[in-house]
Amino acid sequence: MSGEEDNDVIDLIVVGFEGDDCLVSPTAPLSPEEMQKLVGKDVEYEDFKGVVWKGTALELVDNEILRVRFEEAALSEGGPSGLGQGSLVRIKKPK
């Protein structure tokens, strides 16, 4: 995330968790069509140590929330360190 241009990414905030998945919502309004285009895209979360954890947007829930699952390595450690409600994650804008 640290090398990304702000125009190339969409900021999302963690609003909850369901099992191994976290639920994220954009910090700026997006249409349901724009949200649907994010499904299948890579998601990144940078923890307080500067470690970047990678995940994938699995599905769109209620046209405004994305379900994200982080890589197996992160899940085996109990999830990305420091990831909680209110954490910021990023996803590259679809082209």
mmCIF file of N, CA and C in Angstrom:
data_model
loop_
_atom_site.group_PDB
_atom_site.id
_atom_site.type_symbol
_atom_site.label_atom_id
_atom_site.label_comp_id
_atom_site.label_asym_id
_atom_site.label_seq_id
_atom_site.Cartn_x
_atom_site.Cartn_y
_atom_site.Cartn_z
ATOM 1 N N MET A 1 0.811 -1.194 0.000
ATOM 2 C CA MET A 1 0.000 0.000 0.000
ATOM 3 C C MET A 1 0.851 1.253 0.000
ATOM 4 N N SER A 2 2.004 1.211 0.597
ATOM 5 C CA SER A 2 2.785 2.408 0.778
ATOM 6 C C SER A 2 3.223 3.048 -0.531
ATOM 7 N N GLY A 3 3.376 2.277 -1.624
ATOM 8 C CA GLY A 3 3.806 2.847 -2.874
ATOM 9 C C GLY A 3 2.664 3.203 -3.809
ATOM 10 N N GLU A 4 1.449 2.972 -3.415
ATOM 11 C CA GLU A 4 0.297 3.191 -4.289
ATOM 12 C C GLU A 4 -0.059 4.669 -4.373
ATOM 13 N N GLU A 5 -0.488 5.089 -5.552
ATOM 14 C CA GLU A 5 -1.054 6.419 -5.719
ATOM 15 C C GLU A 5 -2.472 6.382 -5.164
ATOM 16 N N ASP A 6 -2.879 7.446 -4.492
ATOM 17 C CA ASP A 6 -4.220 7.488 -3.914
ATOM 18 C C ASP A 6 -5.312 7.336 -4.973
ATOM 19 N N ASN A 7 -5.029 7.766 -6.211
ATOM 20 C CA ASN A 7 -6.031 7.674 -7.269
ATOM 21 C C ASN A 7 -6.216 6.252 -7.777
ATOM 22 N N ASP A 8 -5.301 5.356 -7.460
ATOM 23 C CA ASP A 8 -5.345 3.988 -7.970
ATOM 24 C C ASP A 8 -6.021 3.010 -7.022
ATOM 25 N N VAL A 9 -6.366 3.464 -5.814
ATOM 26 C CA VAL A 9 -6.944 2.564 -4.820
ATOM 27 C C VAL A 9 -8.224 3.129 -4.230
ATOM 28 N N ILE A 10 -9.021 2.235 -3.685
ATOM 29 C CA ILE A 10 -10.237 2.602 -2.960
ATOM 30 C C ILE A 10 -10.024 2.203 -1.512
ATOM 31 N N ASP A 11 -10.248 3.131 -0.609
ATOM 32 C CA ASP A 11 -10.141 2.844 0.826
ATOM 33 C C ASP A 11 -11.448 2.248 1.316
ATOM 34 N N LEU A 12 -11.313 1.207 2.130
ATOM 35 C CA LEU A 12 -12.473 0.541 2.737
ATOM 36 C C LEU A 12 -12.210 0.418 4.233
ATOM 37 N N ILE A 13 -13.262 0.439 5.011
ATOM 38 C CA ILE A 13 -13.130 0.323 6.458
ATOM 39 C C ILE A 13 -13.789 -0.978 6.917
ATOM 40 N N VAL A 14 -13.137 -1.655 7.862
ATOM 41 C CA VAL A 14 -13.686 -2.905 8.394
ATOM 42 C C VAL A 14 -14.878 -2.566 9.290
ATOM 43 N N VAL A 15 -16.031 -3.175 8.961
ATOM 44 C CA VAL A 15 -17.243 -2.914 9.736
ATOM 45 C C VAL A 15 -17.684 -4.128 10.554
ATOM 46 N N GLY A 16 -17.042 -5.273 10.335
ATOM 47 C CA GLY A 16 -17.408 -6.452 11.109
ATOM 48 C C GLY A 16 -16.678 -7.691 10.623
ATOM 49 N N PHE A 17 -17.003 -8.813 11.276
ATOM 50 C CA PHE A 17 -16.386 -10.097 10.951
ATOM 51 C C PHE A 17 -17.448 -11.178 10.917
ATOM 52 N N GLU A 18 -17.250 -12.181 10.055
ATOM 53 C CA GLU A 18 -18.102 -13.363 9.985
ATOM 54 C C GLU A 18 -17.191 -14.553 9.759
ATOM 55 N N GLY A 19 -16.967 -15.342 10.798
ATOM 56 C CA GLY A 19 -16.054 -16.472 10.686
ATOM 57 C C GLY A 19 -14.658 -15.986 10.338
ATOM 58 N N ASP A 20 -14.067 -16.551 9.277
ATOM 59 C CA ASP A 20 -12.725 -16.149 8.837
ATOM 60 C C ASP A 20 -12.739 -14.910 7.954
ATOM 61 N N ASP A 21 -13.909 -14.402 7.640
ATOM 62 C CA ASP A 21 -14.029 -13.282 6.716
ATOM 63 C C ASP A 21 -14.235 -11.972 7.461
ATOM 64 N N CYS A 22 -13.775 -10.895 6.834
ATOM 65 C CA CYS A 22 -14.105 -9.588 7.395
ATOM 66 C C CYS A 22 -14.991 -8.857 6.395
ATOM 67 N N LEU A 23 -15.820 -7.993 6.910
ATOM 68 C CA LEU A 23 -16.774 -7.234 6.118
ATOM 69 C C LEU A 23 -16.279 -5.794 6.053
ATOM 70 N N VAL A 24 -16.192 -5.261 4.823
ATOM 71 C CA VAL A 24 -15.655 -3.918 4.643
ATOM 72 C C VAL A 24 -16.619 -3.066 3.827
ATOM 73 N N SER A 25 -16.573 -1.779 4.092
ATOM 74 C CA SER A 25 -17.443 -0.823 3.419
ATOM 75 C C SER A 25 -16.572 0.330 2.919
ATOM 76 N N PRO A 26 -16.854 0.880 1.742
ATOM 77 C CA PRO A 26 -16.033 1.979 1.226
ATOM 78 C C PRO A 26 -16.166 3.235 2.079
ATOM 79 N N THR A 27 -15.082 4.004 2.129
ATOM 80 C CA THR A 27 -15.109 5.253 2.896
ATOM 81 C C THR A 27 -15.808 6.368 2.123
ATOM 82 N N ALA A 28 -15.951 6.205 0.807
ATOM 83 C CA ALA A 28 -16.700 7.148 -0.031
ATOM 84 C C ALA A 28 -17.780 6.350 -0.766
ATOM 85 N N PRO A 29 -18.931 6.959 -1.008
ATOM 86 C CA PRO A 29 -20.028 6.221 -1.634
ATOM 87 C C PRO A 29 -19.662 5.667 -3.017
ATOM 88 N N LEU A 30 -20.054 4.410 -3.258
ATOM 89 C CA LEU A 30 -19.899 3.762 -4.556
ATOM 90 C C LEU A 30 -21.248 3.160 -4.947
ATOM 91 N N SER A 31 -21.534 3.147 -6.230
ATOM 92 C CA SER A 31 -22.788 2.553 -6.702
ATOM 93 C C SER A 31 -22.700 1.031 -6.564
ATOM 94 N N PRO A 32 -23.853 0.350 -6.546
ATOM 95 C CA PRO A 32 -23.825 -1.121 -6.513
ATOM 96 C C PRO A 32 -23.032 -1.706 -7.682
ATOM 97 N N GLU A 33 -23.093 -1.060 -8.852
ATOM 98 C CA GLU A 33 -22.339 -1.533 -10.013
ATOM 99 C C GLU A 33 -20.838 -1.414 -9.774
ATOM 100 N N GLU A 34 -20.408 -0.282 -9.197
ATOM 101 C CA GLU A 34 -18.990 -0.089 -8.893
ATOM 102 C C GLU A 34 -18.533 -1.098 -7.837
ATOM 103 N N MET A 35 -19.378 -1.338 -6.845
ATOM 104 C CA MET A 35 -19.038 -2.307 -5.797
ATOM 105 C C MET A 35 -18.902 -3.714 -6.390
ATOM 106 N N GLN A 36 -19.805 -4.086 -7.292
ATOM 107 C CA GLN A 36 -19.775 -5.413 -7.897
ATOM 108 C C GLN A 36 -18.467 -5.637 -8.658
ATOM 109 N N LYS A 37 -17.923 -4.589 -9.266
ATOM 110 C CA LYS A 37 -16.671 -4.694 -10.013
ATOM 111 C C LYS A 37 -15.477 -4.997 -9.106
ATOM 112 N N LEU A 38 -15.639 -4.786 -7.797
ATOM 113 C CA LEU A 38 -14.547 -5.041 -6.847
ATOM 114 C C LEU A 38 -14.463 -6.513 -6.445
ATOM 115 N N VAL A 39 -15.532 -7.267 -6.680
ATOM 116 C CA VAL A 39 -15.539 -8.697 -6.327
ATOM 117 C C VAL A 39 -14.459 -9.407 -7.137
ATOM 118 N N GLY A 40 -13.650 -10.197 -6.435
ATOM 119 C CA GLY A 40 -12.562 -10.933 -7.069
ATOM 120 C C GLY A 40 -11.236 -10.183 -7.059
ATOM 121 N N LYS A 41 -11.253 -8.923 -6.666
ATOM 122 C CA LYS A 41 -10.031 -8.113 -6.641
ATOM 123 C C LYS A 41 -9.217 -8.384 -5.377
ATOM 124 N N ASP A 42 -7.917 -8.097 -5.473
ATOM 125 C CA ASP A 42 -7.024 -8.238 -4.329
ATOM 126 C C ASP A 42 -7.221 -7.079 -3.359
ATOM 127 N N VAL A 43 -7.173 -7.413 -2.072
ATOM 128 C CA VAL A 43 -7.325 -6.439 -0.999
ATOM 129 C C VAL A 43 -6.036 -6.473 -0.184
ATOM 130 N N GLU A 44 -5.601 -5.311 0.309
ATOM 131 C CA GLU A 44 -4.403 -5.250 1.143
ATOM 132 C C GLU A 44 -4.700 -4.526 2.447
ATOM 133 N N TYR A 45 -4.053 -5.032 3.506
ATOM 134 C CA TYR A 45 -4.120 -4.397 4.817
ATOM 135 C C TYR A 45 -2.689 -4.297 5.331
ATOM 136 N N GLU A 46 -2.272 -3.098 5.702
ATOM 137 C CA GLU A 46 -0.934 -2.917 6.254
ATOM 138 C C GLU A 46 -1.042 -2.767 7.761
ATOM 139 N N ASP A 47 -0.395 -3.676 8.493
ATOM 140 C CA ASP A 47 -0.494 -3.629 9.956
ATOM 141 C C ASP A 47 0.462 -2.596 10.541
ATOM 142 N N PHE A 48 0.436 -2.460 11.846
ATOM 143 C CA PHE A 48 1.220 -1.445 12.541
ATOM 144 C C PHE A 48 2.720 -1.683 12.438
ATOM 145 N N LYS A 49 3.145 -2.882 12.024
ATOM 146 C CA LYS A 49 4.562 -3.196 11.847
ATOM 147 C C LYS A 49 5.007 -2.944 10.408
ATOM 148 N N GLY A 50 4.078 -2.548 9.540
ATOM 149 C CA GLY A 50 4.408 -2.328 8.146
ATOM 150 C C GLY A 50 4.286 -3.573 7.291
ATOM 151 N N VAL A 51 3.770 -4.675 7.871
ATOM 152 C CA VAL A 51 3.570 -5.914 7.113
ATOM 153 C C VAL A 51 2.277 -5.790 6.309
ATOM 154 N N VAL A 52 2.364 -6.092 5.018
ATOM 155 C CA VAL A 52 1.182 -6.025 4.155
ATOM 156 C C VAL A 52 0.574 -7.411 4.045
ATOM 157 N N TRP A 53 -0.686 -7.523 4.428
ATOM 158 C CA TRP A 53 -1.432 -8.777 4.354
ATOM 159 C C TRP A 53 -2.332 -8.714 3.134
ATOM 160 N N LYS A 54 -2.399 -9.792 2.400
ATOM 161 C CA LYS A 54 -3.198 -9.820 1.165
ATOM 162 C C LYS A 54 -4.443 -10.678 1.347
ATOM 163 N N GLY A 55 -5.507 -10.227 0.724
ATOM 164 C CA GLY A 55 -6.766 -10.950 0.757
ATOM 165 C C GLY A 55 -7.484 -10.779 -0.571
ATOM 166 N N THR A 56 -8.700 -11.319 -0.631
ATOM 167 C CA THR A 56 -9.514 -11.248 -1.835
ATOM 168 C C THR A 56 -10.936 -10.859 -1.467
ATOM 169 N N ALA A 57 -11.529 -9.990 -2.280
ATOM 170 C CA ALA A 57 -12.941 -9.630 -2.115
ATOM 171 C C ALA A 57 -13.765 -10.780 -2.687
ATOM 172 N N LEU A 58 -14.473 -11.515 -1.828
ATOM 173 C CA LEU A 58 -15.190 -12.724 -2.236
ATOM 174 C C LEU A 58 -16.566 -12.458 -2.821
ATOM 175 N N GLU A 59 -17.311 -11.554 -2.187
ATOM 176 C CA GLU A 59 -18.676 -11.299 -2.657
ATOM 177 C C GLU A 59 -19.172 -9.966 -2.147
ATOM 178 N N LEU A 60 -20.224 -9.476 -2.799
ATOM 179 C CA LEU A 60 -20.894 -8.251 -2.405
ATOM 180 C C LEU A 60 -22.122 -8.614 -1.586
ATOM 181 N N VAL A 61 -22.260 -7.978 -0.425
ATOM 182 C CA VAL A 61 -23.379 -8.237 0.472
ATOM 183 C C VAL A 61 -24.233 -6.976 0.533
ATOM 184 N N ASP A 62 -25.521 -7.106 0.235
ATOM 185 C CA ASP A 62 -26.468 -5.985 0.310
ATOM 186 C C ASP A 62 -26.032 -4.757 -0.496
ATOM 187 N N ASN A 63 -25.322 -4.964 -1.592
ATOM 188 C CA ASN A 63 -24.886 -3.905 -2.508
ATOM 189 C C ASN A 63 -23.959 -2.860 -1.904
ATOM 190 N N GLU A 64 -23.521 -3.032 -0.654
ATOM 191 C CA GLU A 64 -22.681 -1.981 -0.063
ATOM 192 C C GLU A 64 -21.549 -2.493 0.812
ATOM 193 N N ILE A 65 -21.480 -3.802 1.028
ATOM 194 C CA ILE A 65 -20.436 -4.375 1.877
ATOM 195 C C ILE A 65 -19.753 -5.509 1.117
ATOM 196 N N LEU A 66 -18.419 -5.526 1.183
ATOM 197 C CA LEU A 66 -17.661 -6.613 0.571
ATOM 198 C C LEU A 66 -17.208 -7.593 1.643
ATOM 199 N N ARG A 67 -17.319 -8.874 1.332
ATOM 200 C CA ARG A 67 -16.795 -9.931 2.208
ATOM 201 C C ARG A 67 -15.372 -10.217 1.726
ATOM 202 N N VAL A 68 -14.405 -10.095 2.627
ATOM 203 C CA VAL A 68 -12.988 -10.270 2.296
ATOM 204 C C VAL A 68 -12.412 -11.428 3.104
ATOM 205 N N ARG A 69 -11.624 -12.263 2.432
ATOM 206 C CA ARG A 69 -10.896 -13.326 3.132
ATOM 207 C C ARG A 69 -9.411 -13.120 2.875
ATOM 208 N N PHE A 70 -8.653 -13.110 3.971
ATOM 209 C CA PHE A 70 -7.216 -12.952 3.859
ATOM 210 C C PHE A 70 -6.552 -14.293 3.598
ATOM 211 N N GLU A 71 -5.327 -14.258 3.095
ATOM 212 C CA GLU A 71 -4.593 -15.461 2.704
ATOM 213 C C GLU A 71 -4.451 -16.437 3.867
ATOM 214 N N GLU A 72 -4.256 -17.699 3.528
ATOM 215 C CA GLU A 72 -4.142 -18.780 4.521
ATOM 216 C C GLU A 72 -3.101 -18.478 5.585
ATOM 217 N N ALA A 73 -1.961 -17.904 5.180
ATOM 218 C CA ALA A 73 -0.893 -17.607 6.145
ATOM 219 C C ALA A 73 -1.403 -16.674 7.244
ATOM 220 N N ALA A 74 -2.227 -15.701 6.860
ATOM 221 C CA ALA A 74 -2.775 -14.760 7.840
ATOM 222 C C ALA A 74 -3.772 -15.468 8.748
ATOM 223 N N LEU A 75 -4.621 -16.318 8.159
ATOM 224 C CA LEU A 75 -5.637 -17.021 8.953
ATOM 225 C C LEU A 75 -4.999 -17.980 9.939
ATOM 226 N N SER A 76 -3.884 -18.605 9.538
ATOM 227 C CA SER A 76 -3.225 -19.556 10.428
ATOM 228 C C SER A 76 -2.616 -18.859 11.641
ATOM 229 N N GLU A 77 -2.420 -17.550 11.540
ATOM 230 C CA GLU A 77 -1.897 -16.765 12.667
ATOM 231 C C GLU A 77 -3.029 -16.079 13.428
ATOM 232 N N GLY A 78 -4.269 -16.442 13.142
ATOM 233 C CA GLY A 78 -5.406 -15.830 13.817
ATOM 234 C C GLY A 78 -5.900 -14.570 13.132
ATOM 235 N N GLY A 79 -5.440 -14.347 11.923
ATOM 236 C CA GLY A 79 -5.826 -13.156 11.167
ATOM 237 C C GLY A 79 -4.700 -12.155 11.151
ATOM 238 N N PRO A 80 -4.759 -11.195 10.244
ATOM 239 C CA PRO A 80 -3.716 -10.178 10.179
ATOM 240 C C PRO A 80 -3.602 -9.426 11.506
ATOM 241 N N SER A 81 -2.363 -9.202 11.958
ATOM 242 C CA SER A 81 -2.166 -8.557 13.254
ATOM 243 C C SER A 81 -2.713 -7.143 13.265
ATOM 244 N N GLY A 82 -3.513 -6.848 14.273
ATOM 245 C CA GLY A 82 -4.083 -5.526 14.450
ATOM 246 C C GLY A 82 -5.344 -5.249 13.653
ATOM 247 N N LEU A 83 -5.777 -6.204 12.821
ATOM 248 C CA LEU A 83 -6.981 -5.979 12.018
ATOM 249 C C LEU A 83 -8.211 -6.044 12.919
ATOM 250 N N GLY A 84 -8.982 -4.990 12.924
ATOM 251 C CA GLY A 84 -10.184 -4.952 13.746
ATOM 252 C C GLY A 84 -11.182 -3.978 13.156
ATOM 253 N N GLN A 85 -12.315 -3.867 13.820
ATOM 254 C CA GLN A 85 -13.337 -2.946 13.359
ATOM 255 C C GLN A 85 -12.746 -1.543 13.304
ATOM 256 N N GLY A 86 -12.947 -0.862 12.198
ATOM 257 C CA GLY A 86 -12.407 0.476 12.011
ATOM 258 C C GLY A 86 -11.073 0.499 11.283
ATOM 259 N N SER A 87 -10.451 -0.663 11.071
ATOM 260 C CA SER A 87 -9.181 -0.722 10.334
ATOM 261 C C SER A 87 -9.416 -0.353 8.870
ATOM 262 N N LEU A 88 -8.402 0.215 8.261
ATOM 263 C CA LEU A 88 -8.470 0.612 6.863
ATOM 264 C C LEU A 88 -7.808 -0.445 5.992
ATOM 265 N N VAL A 89 -8.496 -0.865 4.939
ATOM 266 C CA VAL A 89 -7.924 -1.763 3.941
ATOM 267 C C VAL A 89 -8.065 -1.069 2.585
ATOM 268 N N ARG A 90 -7.295 -1.549 1.608
ATOM 269 C CA ARG A 90 -7.329 -0.925 0.281
ATOM 270 C C ARG A 90 -7.506 -1.966 -0.796
ATOM 271 N N ILE A 91 -8.125 -1.533 -1.870
ATOM 272 C CA ILE A 91 -8.339 -2.384 -3.032
ATOM 273 C C ILE A 91 -8.029 -1.543 -4.270
ATOM 274 N N LYS A 92 -7.364 -2.138 -5.255
ATOM 275 C CA LYS A 92 -7.055 -1.396 -6.477
ATOM 276 C C LYS A 92 -8.343 -1.163 -7.258
ATOM 277 N N LYS A 93 -8.443 0.038 -7.817
ATOM 278 C CA LYS A 93 -9.615 0.378 -8.633
ATOM 279 C C LYS A 93 -9.626 -0.496 -9.880
ATOM 280 N N PRO A 94 -10.809 -0.982 -10.263
ATOM 281 C CA PRO A 94 -10.893 -1.721 -11.520
ATOM 282 C C PRO A 94 -10.627 -0.780 -12.697
ATOM 283 N N LYS A 95 -10.027 -1.330 -13.728
ATOM 284 C CA LYS A 95 -9.720 -0.509 -14.918
ATOM 285 C C LYS A 95 -10.841 -0.572 -15.902
#
